[in-house]
CSV table of C-alpha atoms in Angstrom, one decimal:
chain,number,residue,atom,x,y,z
J,22,MET,CA,-59.3,22.8,104.3
J,23,LYS,CA,-58.9,26.6,103.9
J,24,ASN,CA,-57.2,26.9,107.2
J,25,ARG,CA,-54.7,24.2,106.3
J,26,LEU,CA,-54.1,25.9,103.0
J,27,ILE,CA,-53.4,29.3,104.7
J,28,ALA,CA,-51.0,27.6,107.1
J,29,ALA,CA,-49.1,25.7,104.5
J,30,LEU,CA,-48.6,28.6,102.1
J,31,LEU,CA,-47.8,31.1,104.9
J,32,CYS,CA,-45.2,28.6,106.1
J,33,LEU,CA,-43.6,28.5,102.7
J,34,ALA,CA,-43.2,32.3,102.9
J,35,LEU,CA,-42.2,32.7,106.6
J,36,VAL,CA,-40.2,29.8,107.8
J,37,PRO,CA,-36.5,30.4,108.4
J,38,ARG,CA,-34.1,29.2,105.7
J,39,SER,CA,-32.6,26.6,108.1
J,40,TYR,CA,-36.0,24.9,108.4
J,41,SER,CA,-36.9,24.9,104.7
J,42,GLN,CA,-35.1,21.7,103.5
J,43,SER,CA,-38.3,19.7,103.2
J,44,LEU,CA,-40.2,22.5,101.4
J,45,PRO,CA,-40.2,23.3,97.7
J,46,ASP,CA,-37.2,25.2,96.4
J,47,LEU,CA,-38.7,28.6,95.8
J,48,GLY,CA,-35.5,30.2,94.7
J,49,ASP,CA,-34.8,33.8,95.6
J,50,SER,CA,-38.2,35.1,96.6
J,51,ALA,CA,-37.1,38.7,96.2
J,52,SER,CA,-36.2,38.4,92.5
J,53,SER,CA,-37.4,35.1,91.0
J,54,ASP,CA,-40.7,33.6,89.9
J,55,LEU,CA,-42.1,30.6,91.7
J,56,SER,CA,-40.1,27.8,90.2
J,57,PRO,CA,-42.0,25.2,88.1
J,58,VAL,CA,-41.0,22.4,90.5
J,59,ALA,CA,-42.4,24.4,93.5
J,60,GLU,CA,-45.5,25.3,91.5
J,61,GLN,CA,-46.2,21.6,90.7
J,62,LYS,CA,-45.6,20.5,94.3
J,63,ILE,CA,-47.8,23.2,95.8
J,64,GLY,CA,-50.5,22.3,93.3
J,65,MET,CA,-50.4,18.6,94.1
J,66,GLN,CA,-50.5,19.3,97.9
J,67,ILE,CA,-53.5,21.6,97.5
J,68,MET,CA,-55.3,19.2,95.1
J,69,ARG,CA,-54.8,16.4,97.6
J,70,ASP,CA,-56.4,18.4,100.4
J,71,ILE,CA,-59.3,19.4,98.1
J,72,ARG,CA,-60.0,15.9,96.7
J,73,TRP,CA,-59.9,14.0,100.0
J,74,HIS,CA,-60.9,16.6,102.7
J,75,ASP,CA,-63.0,19.3,101.2
J,76,PRO,CA,-66.8,18.5,101.1
J,77,ALA,CA,-67.2,20.9,98.2
J,78,PHE,CA,-65.1,18.7,96.0
J,79,LEU,CA,-67.6,17.1,93.5
J,80,ARG,CA,-67.1,13.4,93.9
J,81,ASP,CA,-68.7,12.5,90.5
J,82,ALA,CA,-66.4,10.6,88.2
J,83,GLU,CA,-68.8,11.2,85.3
J,84,ILE,CA,-68.7,15.0,85.5
J,85,GLU,CA,-64.9,14.9,86.2
J,86,ASP,CA,-64.5,12.7,83.0
J,87,TYR,CA,-66.4,15.3,81.0
J,88,LEU,CA,-64.4,18.3,82.4
J,89,ASN,CA,-61.1,16.5,81.7
J,90,THR,CA,-62.2,15.5,78.1
J,91,LEU,CA,-63.2,19.1,77.4
J,92,GLY,CA,-60.1,20.5,79.1
J,93,ASP,CA,-57.8,18.1,77.3
J,94,ARG,CA,-59.2,19.1,73.9
J,95,LEU,CA,-58.4,22.7,74.7
J,96,VAL,CA,-55.0,22.0,76.1
J,97,SER,CA,-53.9,19.9,73.2
J,98,ALA,CA,-54.9,22.6,70.7
J,99,GLY,CA,-52.7,25.3,72.2
J,100,ALA,CA,-49.6,26.2,74.1
J,101,GLY,CA,-50.5,23.8,77.0
J,102,ALA,CA,-49.9,20.7,74.9
J,103,GLY,CA,-47.5,18.5,76.9
J,104,LEU,CA,-48.2,20.2,80.2
J,105,SER,CA,-49.9,18.4,83.1
J,106,PHE,CA,-53.5,19.6,83.7
J,107,GLU,CA,-56.3,18.4,86.0
J,108,PHE,CA,-59.8,19.6,85.8
J,109,PHE,CA,-62.4,19.0,88.6
J,110,GLY,CA,-65.8,20.1,89.7
J,111,VAL,CA,-66.7,22.1,92.8
J,112,SER,CA,-70.2,21.6,94.2
J,113,ASP,CA,-71.2,25.3,94.5
J,114,PRO,CA,-74.0,27.3,92.9
J,115,SER,CA,-71.9,30.4,92.5
J,116,LEU,CA,-70.4,31.4,89.2
J,117,ASN,CA,-66.7,30.7,89.4
J,118,ALA,CA,-63.7,28.9,87.9
J,119,PHE,CA,-60.1,29.1,89.0
J,120,ALA,CA,-56.6,28.0,88.2
J,121,MET,CA,-54.2,26.9,90.9
J,122,PRO,CA,-50.5,26.2,90.7
J,123,GLY,CA,-49.5,23.1,88.7
J,124,GLY,CA,-52.4,23.2,86.2
J,125,LYS,CA,-55.2,22.3,88.6
J,126,ILE,CA,-58.4,24.0,87.4
J,127,GLY,CA,-61.6,23.9,89.3
J,128,VAL,CA,-65.1,24.6,87.9
J,129,HIS,CA,-68.1,25.5,90.0
J,130,THR,CA,-71.3,23.6,89.2
J,131,GLY,CA,-73.1,27.0,89.1
J,132,LEU,CA,-70.8,28.0,86.2
J,133,ILE,CA,-71.6,24.9,84.2
J,134,LEU,CA,-75.4,25.5,84.6
J,135,ALA,CA,-75.0,29.2,83.8
J,136,ALA,CA,-73.3,28.5,80.5
J,137,GLN,CA,-75.9,28.7,77.7
J,138,ALA,CA,-73.6,26.8,75.2
J,139,GLU,CA,-70.7,24.5,75.4
J,140,SER,CA,-68.5,27.1,73.7
J,141,GLU,CA,-69.2,29.5,76.6
J,142,LEU,CA,-67.9,26.9,79.1
J,143,ALA,CA,-65.0,26.1,76.9
J,144,GLY,CA,-64.2,29.8,76.7
J,145,VAL,CA,-63.9,30.1,80.5
J,146,LEU,CA,-61.7,27.0,80.6
J,147,SER,CA,-59.6,28.3,77.8
J,148,HIS,CA,-59.0,31.5,79.7
J,149,GLU,CA,-58.0,29.6,82.8
J,150,ILE,CA,-55.7,27.4,80.8
J,151,ALA,CA,-53.9,30.5,79.5
J,152,HIS,CA,-53.4,31.7,83.1
J,153,VAL,CA,-51.5,28.4,83.6
J,154,THR,CA,-49.5,28.2,80.4
J,155,GLN,CA,-48.4,31.8,80.9
J,156,ARG,CA,-47.6,31.0,84.6
J,157,HIS,CA,-49.4,34.1,85.8
J,158,ILE,CA,-49.6,33.0,89.5
J,159,ALA,CA,-45.9,32.2,89.5
J,160,ARG,CA,-45.2,35.6,87.9
J,161,MET,CA,-47.4,37.4,90.4
J,162,VAL,CA,-45.5,35.7,93.2
J,163,GLY,CA,-42.1,36.7,91.6
J,164,GLN,CA,-43.1,40.3,91.1
J,165,GLN,CA,-44.3,40.7,94.7
J,166,GLY,CA,-41.4,38.8,96.3
J,167,ARG,CA,-42.0,37.5,99.8
J,168,THR,CA,-45.3,39.4,99.9
J,169,GLY,CA,-46.3,37.5,96.8
J,170,MET,CA,-46.3,34.2,98.7
J,171,LEU,CA,-48.6,35.7,101.2
J,172,MET,CA,-50.7,37.0,98.4
J,173,LEU,CA,-50.8,33.5,96.9
J,174,ALA,CA,-52.2,32.1,100.1
J,175,SER,CA,-54.9,34.8,100.1
J,176,LEU,CA,-55.7,34.3,96.4
J,177,LEU,CA,-56.2,30.6,96.6
J,178,VAL,CA,-58.3,30.9,99.7
J,179,ALA,CA,-60.4,33.5,98.0
J,180,VAL,CA,-61.1,31.4,95.0
J,181,LEU,CA,-61.8,28.3,97.0
J,182,ALA,CA,-64.2,30.0,99.4
J,183,ALA,CA,-67.3,27.8,99.3
J,184,LYS,CA,-69.8,30.7,99.2
J,185,SER,CA,-67.3,33.2,97.7
J,186,SER,CA,-67.9,35.4,100.8
J,187,ALA,CA,-66.2,38.7,101.2
J,188,GLN,CA,-65.6,37.8,104.9
J,189,VAL,CA,-63.5,34.8,104.0
J,190,SER,CA,-61.4,36.8,101.5
J,191,GLN,CA,-60.9,39.5,104.1
J,192,ALA,CA,-59.8,37.0,106.7
J,193,ALA,CA,-57.2,35.7,104.3
J,194,ILE,CA,-56.0,39.2,103.7
J,195,MET,CA,-55.6,39.9,107.4
J,196,ALA,CA,-53.7,36.7,107.8
J,197,GLY,CA,-51.2,37.9,105.2
J,198,GLN,CA,-50.7,41.2,107.2
J,199,ALA,CA,-49.2,42.9,104.1
J,200,ALA,CA,-50.3,46.2,102.7
J,201,GLY,CA,-51.9,46.1,99.3
J,202,ILE,CA,-52.7,42.4,99.3
J,203,SER,CA,-56.4,43.2,98.7
J,204,SER,CA,-55.7,44.6,95.3
J,205,GLN,CA,-53.6,41.5,94.5
J,206,LEU,CA,-56.5,39.2,94.9
J,207,ALA,CA,-57.3,40.0,91.3
J,208,TYR,CA,-55.2,39.2,88.2
J,209,SER,CA,-53.6,42.3,86.8
J,210,ARG,CA,-55.1,43.9,83.7
J,211,ASP,CA,-52.1,42.8,81.6
J,212,PHE,CA,-52.5,39.2,82.7
J,213,GLU,CA,-56.2,39.2,82.0
J,214,ASN,CA,-55.7,40.7,78.6
J,215,GLU,CA,-53.0,38.1,77.8
J,216,ALA,CA,-55.4,35.3,79.0
J,217,ASP,CA,-58.2,36.7,76.9
J,218,ARG,CA,-56.0,36.9,73.8
J,219,LEU,CA,-54.5,33.4,74.1
J,220,GLY,CA,-57.8,32.0,75.3
J,221,VAL,CA,-59.7,33.1,72.2
J,222,GLN,CA,-56.9,31.7,70.0
J,223,ASN,CA,-57.0,28.4,71.8
J,224,LEU,CA,-60.8,28.3,71.7
J,225,SER,CA,-60.7,28.7,67.9
J,226,ALA,CA,-57.9,26.1,67.4
J,227,ALA,CA,-59.9,23.6,69.4
J,228,GLY,CA,-62.9,24.0,67.1
J,229,PHE,CA,-65.2,26.0,69.3
J,230,ASP,CA,-67.2,29.2,68.6
J,231,VAL,CA,-65.0,32.0,69.7
J,232,ARG,CA,-68.1,34.2,70.3
J,233,GLY,CA,-68.9,32.0,73.2
J,234,MET,CA,-66.1,33.4,75.3
J,235,ALA,CA,-67.1,37.0,74.7
J,236,SER,CA,-70.8,36.5,75.1
J,237,PHE,CA,-70.4,34.8,78.5
J,238,PHE,CA,-68.1,37.5,79.9
J,239,GLU,CA,-70.4,40.2,78.5
J,240,ARG,CA,-73.4,38.5,80.2
J,241,LEU,CA,-71.5,38.3,83.5
J,242,GLN,CA,-70.7,42.0,83.3
J,243,LYS,CA,-74.2,43.0,82.5
J,244,ASN,CA,-75.6,40.9,85.4
J,245,SER,CA,-73.0,42.1,87.9
J,246,ARG,CA,-75.0,45.1,88.9
J,247,LEU,CA,-77.6,42.7,90.4
J,248,TYR,CA,-75.0,41.5,92.9
J,249,GLU,CA,-74.1,44.8,94.5
J,250,ASN,CA,-71.3,44.1,97.0
J,251,SER,CA,-71.4,40.3,96.6
J,252,ALA,CA,-70.5,39.9,93.0
J,253,PRO,CA,-69.6,36.4,91.7
J,254,ALA,CA,-66.2,35.3,92.7
J,255,TYR,CA,-65.2,35.1,89.0
J,256,LEU,CA,-65.7,38.9,88.7
J,257,ARG,CA,-63.6,39.6,91.8
J,258,THR,CA,-60.6,37.4,90.8
J,259,HIS,CA,-61.0,38.2,87.1
J,260,PRO,CA,-62.1,41.8,87.0
J,261,LEU,CA,-64.1,42.7,83.9
J,262,THR,CA,-64.0,46.1,82.4
J,263,SER,CA,-65.7,47.6,79.3
J,264,ASP,CA,-62.3,47.9,77.7
J,265,ARG,CA,-61.7,44.2,78.1
J,266,ILE,CA,-65.1,43.3,76.7
J,267,THR,CA,-64.6,45.7,73.7
J,268,GLU,CA,-61.1,44.3,73.0
J,269,MET,CA,-62.3,40.7,73.2
J,270,GLU,CA,-65.2,41.5,70.8
J,271,GLY,CA,-62.9,43.2,68.4
J,272,ARG,CA,-60.7,40.1,68.2
J,273,VAL,CA,-63.7,37.9,67.7
J,274,MET,CA,-65.1,40.0,64.9
J,275,GLN,CA,-61.9,39.5,63.0
J,276,MET,CA,-62.2,35.7,63.1
J,277,PRO,CA,-64.4,33.6,60.8
J,278,TYR,CA,-67.8,32.8,62.1
J,279,ARG,CA,-68.3,29.2,63.2
J,280,GLN,CA,-71.5,27.7,64.5
J,281,VAL,CA,-70.7,24.8,66.8
J,282,PRO,CA,-73.4,22.5,68.2
J,283,ASP,CA,-73.2,21.5,71.8
J,284,SER,CA,-71.9,18.0,72.5
J,285,LEU,CA,-74.3,15.5,73.9
J,286,ASP,CA,-72.3,15.0,77.1
J,287,PHE,CA,-72.4,18.8,77.8
J,288,LEU,CA,-76.2,18.6,77.7
J,289,LEU,CA,-76.3,15.4,79.8
J,290,VAL,CA,-74.0,16.9,82.4
J,291,ARG,CA,-76.2,19.9,82.8
J,292,ALA,CA,-79.3,17.7,83.0
J,293,LYS,CA,-77.6,15.6,85.7
J,294,LEU,CA,-76.7,18.7,87.7
J,295,ARG,CA,-80.2,20.1,87.4
J,296,VAL,CA,-81.8,16.9,88.7
J,297,GLY,CA,-79.3,16.3,91.5
J,298,ALA,CA,-79.2,13.2,93.7
J,299,GLN,CA,-82.9,13.6,94.5
J,300,ALA,CA,-85.1,15.5,92.1
J,301,SER,CA,-87.6,17.9,93.7
J,302,ARG,CA,-91.3,17.4,93.0
J,303,GLU,CA,-91.2,20.5,90.8
J,304,MET,CA,-88.3,19.2,88.8
J,305,LEU,CA,-90.0,15.9,88.3
J,306,ASP,CA,-93.2,17.5,87.2
J,307,GLU,CA,-91.3,19.8,84.8
J,308,LEU,CA,-89.5,16.9,83.1
J,309,GLU,CA,-92.7,14.8,82.8
J,310,ALA,CA,-94.5,17.7,81.3
J,311,ALA,CA,-91.7,18.2,78.7
J,312,VAL,CA,-91.9,14.6,77.7
J,313,ARG,CA,-95.7,14.6,77.4
J,314,ARG,CA,-95.5,17.6,75.0
J,315,GLY,CA,-93.5,15.4,72.7
J,316,ALA,CA,-90.2,15.8,70.8
J,317,ALA,CA,-88.3,16.3,74.0
J,318,PRO,CA,-84.5,16.5,73.6
J,319,PRO,CA,-82.4,13.5,74.7
J,320,ALA,CA,-81.1,15.4,77.8
J,321,THR,CA,-84.7,15.7,79.0
J,322,HIS,CA,-85.3,11.9,78.8
J,323,TYR,CA,-81.9,11.3,80.5
J,324,GLY,CA,-82.9,13.7,83.3
J,325,LEU,CA,-86.2,12.0,83.7
J,326,VAL,CA,-84.6,8.6,84.1
J,327,ARG,CA,-82.3,10.0,86.7
J,328,ALA,CA,-85.2,11.6,88.5
J,329,TYR,CA,-87.2,8.3,88.5
J,330,LEU,CA,-84.1,6.5,89.8
J,331,GLY,CA,-83.7,8.9,92.7
J,332,ALA,CA,-87.4,8.5,93.6
J,333,ARG,CA,-87.0,4.6,93.3
J,334,ARG,CA,-89.7,4.6,90.6
J,335,LEU,CA,-87.9,1.8,88.8
J,336,ALA,CA,-90.6,0.7,86.4
J,337,ASP,CA,-91.0,4.3,85.2
J,338,ALA,CA,-87.2,4.6,84.9
J,339,GLU,CA,-87.0,1.5,82.8
J,340,ARG,CA,-89.8,2.7,80.5
J,341,GLU,CA,-88.1,6.0,80.0
J,342,MET,CA,-84.7,4.3,79.6
J,343,ALA,CA,-86.2,2.3,76.7
J,344,VAL,CA,-87.3,5.6,75.0
J,345,LEU,CA,-83.8,7.0,75.5
J,346,ARG,CA,-82.1,3.9,74.0
J,347,LYS,CA,-84.4,4.1,70.9
J,348,LEU,CA,-82.7,7.3,70.0
J,349,LYS,CA,-79.5,5.3,69.4
J,350,LEU,CA,-77.1,7.8,71.0
J,351,SER,CA,-73.5,7.2,71.8
J,352,SER,CA,-72.5,8.3,75.3
J,353,ALA,CA,-70.7,6.8,78.3
J,354,MET,CA,-73.2,8.7,80.5
J,355,ILE,CA,-76.1,6.9,78.9
J,356,ASP,CA,-74.3,3.5,79.2
J,357,GLY,CA,-73.6,4.2,82.9
J,358,LEU,CA,-77.2,5.3,83.5
J,359,GLU,CA,-78.6,2.0,82.1
J,360,ALA,CA,-76.2,0.0,84.3
J,361,ASP,CA,-77.2,2.0,87.3
J,362,LEU,CA,-80.8,1.1,86.6
J,363,ARG,CA,-79.8,-2.6,86.6
J,364,LEU,CA,-78.0,-2.2,89.9
J,365,ALA,CA,-81.0,-0.5,91.4
J,366,LYS,CA,-83.1,-3.5,90.3
J,367,GLY,CA,-80.8,-5.9,92.0
J,368,GLU,CA,-79.1,-7.2,88.9
J,369,PRO,CA,-75.4,-6.6,89.4
J,370,ALA,CA,-74.3,-9.2,86.9
J,371,ILE,CA,-76.2,-7.6,84.1
J,372,ALA,CA,-74.9,-4.2,85.3
J,373,ALA,CA,-71.3,-5.4,85.2
J,374,GLN,CA,-71.8,-6.6,81.6
J,375,LEU,CA,-73.3,-3.2,80.6
J,376,PHE,CA,-70.4,-1.4,82.2
J,377,LYS,CA,-68.0,-3.7,80.4
J,378,GLU,CA,-69.6,-3.1,77.0
J,379,GLY,CA,-69.6,0.6,77.7
J,380,ARG,CA,-65.9,0.6,78.4
J,381,GLU,CA,-65.2,-1.1,75.1
J,382,ARG,CA,-66.8,1.9,73.4
J,383,PHE,CA,-65.4,4.4,75.9
J,384,PRO,CA,-62.1,3.0,77.2
J,385,GLN,CA,-61.1,6.3,78.9
J,386,SER,CA,-64.2,6.5,81.1
J,387,ARG,CA,-63.2,6.2,84.7
J,388,ARG,CA,-66.9,6.2,85.7
J,389,LEU,CA,-67.5,3.0,83.7
J,390,LEU,CA,-64.4,1.4,85.1
J,391,TYR,CA,-65.4,2.1,88.7
J,392,GLY,CA,-68.9,1.0,87.9
J,393,GLU,CA,-67.8,-2.3,86.4
J,394,ALA,CA,-65.5,-3.1,89.3
J,395,GLY,CA,-68.2,-2.3,91.9
J,396,ALA,CA,-70.8,-4.3,90.1
J,397,LEU,CA,-68.5,-7.4,89.8
J,398,ILE,CA,-68.0,-7.3,93.6
J,399,ASP,CA,-71.7,-7.0,94.1
J,400,ALA,CA,-72.3,-9.9,91.8
J,401,GLY,CA,-70.0,-12.2,93.8
J,402,ARG,CA,-67.2,-12.0,91.3
J,403,ALA,CA,-64.6,-10.3,93.4
J,404,ALA,CA,-61.6,-12.1,91.8
J,405,GLU,CA,-62.6,-10.6,88.4
J,406,ALA,CA,-62.9,-7.2,90.0
J,407,LEU,CA,-59.5,-7.5,91.6
J,408,ASN,CA,-57.8,-8.5,88.3
J,409,LEU,CA,-59.5,-5.5,86.6
J,410,VAL,CA,-58.5,-3.0,89.2
J,411,LYS,CA,-54.9,-4.3,89.6
J,412,ALA,CA,-54.3,-3.9,85.9
J,413,GLU,CA,-55.5,-0.3,86.0
J,414,ILE,CA,-53.4,0.5,89.0
J,415,LEU,CA,-50.3,-0.4,87.0
J,416,THR,CA,-50.9,2.7,84.8
J,417,THR,CA,-52.5,5.0,87.5
J,418,PRO,CA,-50.9,4.1,90.8
J,419,ASN,CA,-52.0,7.3,92.6
J,420,ASN,CA,-55.7,6.7,91.9
J,421,GLY,CA,-57.3,6.4,95.4
J,422,VAL,CA,-60.6,5.2,94.1
J,423,LEU,CA,-58.9,2.2,92.5
J,424,TRP,CA,-57.1,1.3,95.7
J,425,GLU,CA,-60.4,1.5,97.6
J,426,LEU,CA,-62.1,-0.8,95.2
J,427,ARG,CA,-59.0,-3.2,95.4
J,428,SER,CA,-59.3,-3.3,99.2
J,429,LYS,CA,-63.0,-4.1,99.0
J,430,ALA,CA,-62.4,-7.0,96.6
J,431,GLU,CA,-59.5,-8.3,98.7
J,432,SER,CA,-61.7,-8.1,101.8
J,433,VAL,CA,-64.4,-10.2,100.1
J,434,LEU,CA,-61.8,-12.8,99.1
J,435,GLY,CA,-60.3,-13.0,102.6
J,436,MET,CA,-56.9,-11.6,101.5
J,437,ARG,CA,-56.1,-9.9,104.8
J,438,LEU,CA,-52.5,-8.9,104.1
J,439,ALA,CA,-53.4,-7.5,100.7
J,440,GLN,CA,-56.5,-5.7,102.0
J,441,HIS,CA,-54.6,-3.8,104.7
J,442,ARG,CA,-51.8,-3.1,102.2
J,443,SER,CA,-54.3,-1.6,99.8
J,444,LEU,CA,-55.8,0.5,102.5
J,445,GLY,CA,-52.3,1.7,103.5
J,446,GLU,CA,-51.8,2.9,99.9
J,447,LEU,CA,-55.1,4.6,99.9
J,448,TYR,CA,-54.3,6.5,103.1
J,449,ALA,CA,-50.8,7.4,101.8
J,450,ILE,CA,-52.4,8.9,98.7
J,451,GLN,CA,-54.6,11.0,101.0
J,452,GLY,CA,-51.6,12.2,102.9
J,453,ASN,CA,-52.7,10.4,106.1
J,454,TYR,CA,-49.4,8.7,106.8
J,455,ALA,CA,-50.3,7.8,110.4
J,456,ALA,CA,-53.3,5.7,109.2
J,457,SER,CA,-51.2,4.3,106.3
J,458,ALA,CA,-48.6,3.1,108.8
J,459,GLU,CA,-51.3,1.5,111.0
J,460,GLN,CA,-52.7,-0.4,108.0
J,461,LEU,CA,-49.3,-1.6,106.9
J,462,THR,CA,-48.5,-2.7,110.4
J,463,LEU,CA,-51.7,-4.8,110.3
J,464,ALA,CA,-50.6,-6.2,107.0
J,465,GLN,CA,-47.3,-7.2,108.6
J,466,SER,CA,-49.1,-9.2,111.3
J,467,ALA,CA,-51.5,-10.9,108.8
J,468,LYS,CA,-51.2,-14.7,108.7
J,469,ASP,CA,-51.6,-15.0,104.9
J,470,GLY,CA,-49.3,-13.8,102.2
J,471,ASP,CA,-46.0,-15.2,101.1
J,472,PHE,CA,-42.4,-14.2,101.8
J,473,PHE,CA,-42.3,-11.7,98.9
J,474,GLU,CA,-45.6,-10.0,99.9
J,475,HIS,CA,-44.4,-9.6,103.5
J,476,SER,CA,-41.1,-8.2,102.3
J,477,ALA,CA,-42.9,-5.7,100.1
J,478,VAL,CA,-45.0,-4.6,103.1
J,479,ASP,CA,-41.9,-4.2,105.3
J,480,SER,CA,-40.2,-2.0,102.7
J,481,ARG,CA,-43.3,0.1,102.1
J,482,LEU,CA,-43.8,0.6,105.9
J,483,ARG,CA,-40.3,2.0,106.2
J,484,GLU,CA,-41.0,4.4,103.5
J,485,VAL,CA,-44.3,5.5,105.0
J,486,ARG,CA,-42.8,5.9,108.5
J,487,ALA,CA,-40.1,8.2,107.0
J,488,LEU,CA,-42.8,10.3,105.3
J,489,LEU,CA,-44.8,10.4,108.6
J,490,ALA,CA,-41.7,11.6,110.4
J,491,GLU,CA,-41.1,14.3,107.8
J,492,GLN,CA,-44.8,15.4,108.0
J,493,MET,CA,-44.6,15.6,111.9
J,494,GLN,CA,-41.4,17.6,111.6
J,495,GLU,CA,-43.0,20.1,109.2
J,496,ARG,CA,-46.0,20.5,111.5
J,497,ARG,CA,-43.7,21.2,114.5
J,498,GLU,CA,-41.9,23.8,112.5
J,499,GLN,CA,-45.2,25.5,111.6
J,500,ARG,CA,-46.2,26.0,115.2
């Protein structure tokens, strides 16, 4: 994915003007900032590559739901209200978060686990949101002209490097072949100070403890000496100085003190990440010991249920789930966990009902939506699943997970034209127009479907073939 990113962004900077009709309109690169339209298009292209082709992308709708809920709360409280943002997780133990063009903000799992309070995590996100609302990446590109586009390629590769290795960053710099790009991998001091100032204001407006932002950055700075030449990527792209910390603390001291408890979902997300897909023996022993000591917090019970599920100790998981339910807590994550337990026990109909009841309490939860549709298919109720998914696609037509679930339901129902058409839409969302055209061609030749469905497939196939031709042309021009 990083190689494709380098190629795409270098192409934006280097292709002759006569070949640039299909690329974003970057304006006059010698004097103008990256235009908002170009910024959005670049962000969407990069996000598509990350979501569908990068193994580090965290394919966990539950954690993505949480990050977007937290991010939306911060965005709506400040200058970002009305702008388009997307928050996602990156499966990586390093401490990093990064903003990309178009309001795409990634958060490493290591950063979530390192945050000692939700206000600390919110502080980092608030800082990144300020980089977006102030269009710092676009302004960096504008200030540097053509070199700025090369720097953008280097910057994005640097923050996306899975292990945040200096070698990857250096390779990106060499690809740019421009003097001084190394120093441009970091935001300028003015941009960092601006993001600090607005980030603190936004954090307060959203109802969080403003001291969380300062305390987390201060802890990062103090621990940076332990890393020697391989400091966390966040310190390399967001250079911390004593002056920055002092200025931030000065602002915070002038603001009223607010003690803000962590949300339940913040604690549950951290527990889920700690346990992982398969808890280690040490982790399981630690959780069991914490429960035996008594008065264990809800996140510990939640983590233990997940650990038992991963180990297929279903009776133990059910016993611990009963303890968790007695606490009468309200969370989509707890509802989803109980439904997962029923699925593991071979009870998809009960799971589907639990997912449905959970969605009535948490209608914005994509995790519960996906779970209900999948459970309905497993329970032999594919027609119900299809109706559910089709209704959701009307409001979110670019959601690839929904198109994948739709194709599964249509396959079970023997709807061949519809199944291939749905797969065609899924591949188109992924940017794989060749596979999309292949699926739509199969839909054309299907024996079922009425005149109107075949007409719709014919029209969509023409559109996809045009997109494929454009994609092939761009690739030829990049060679």
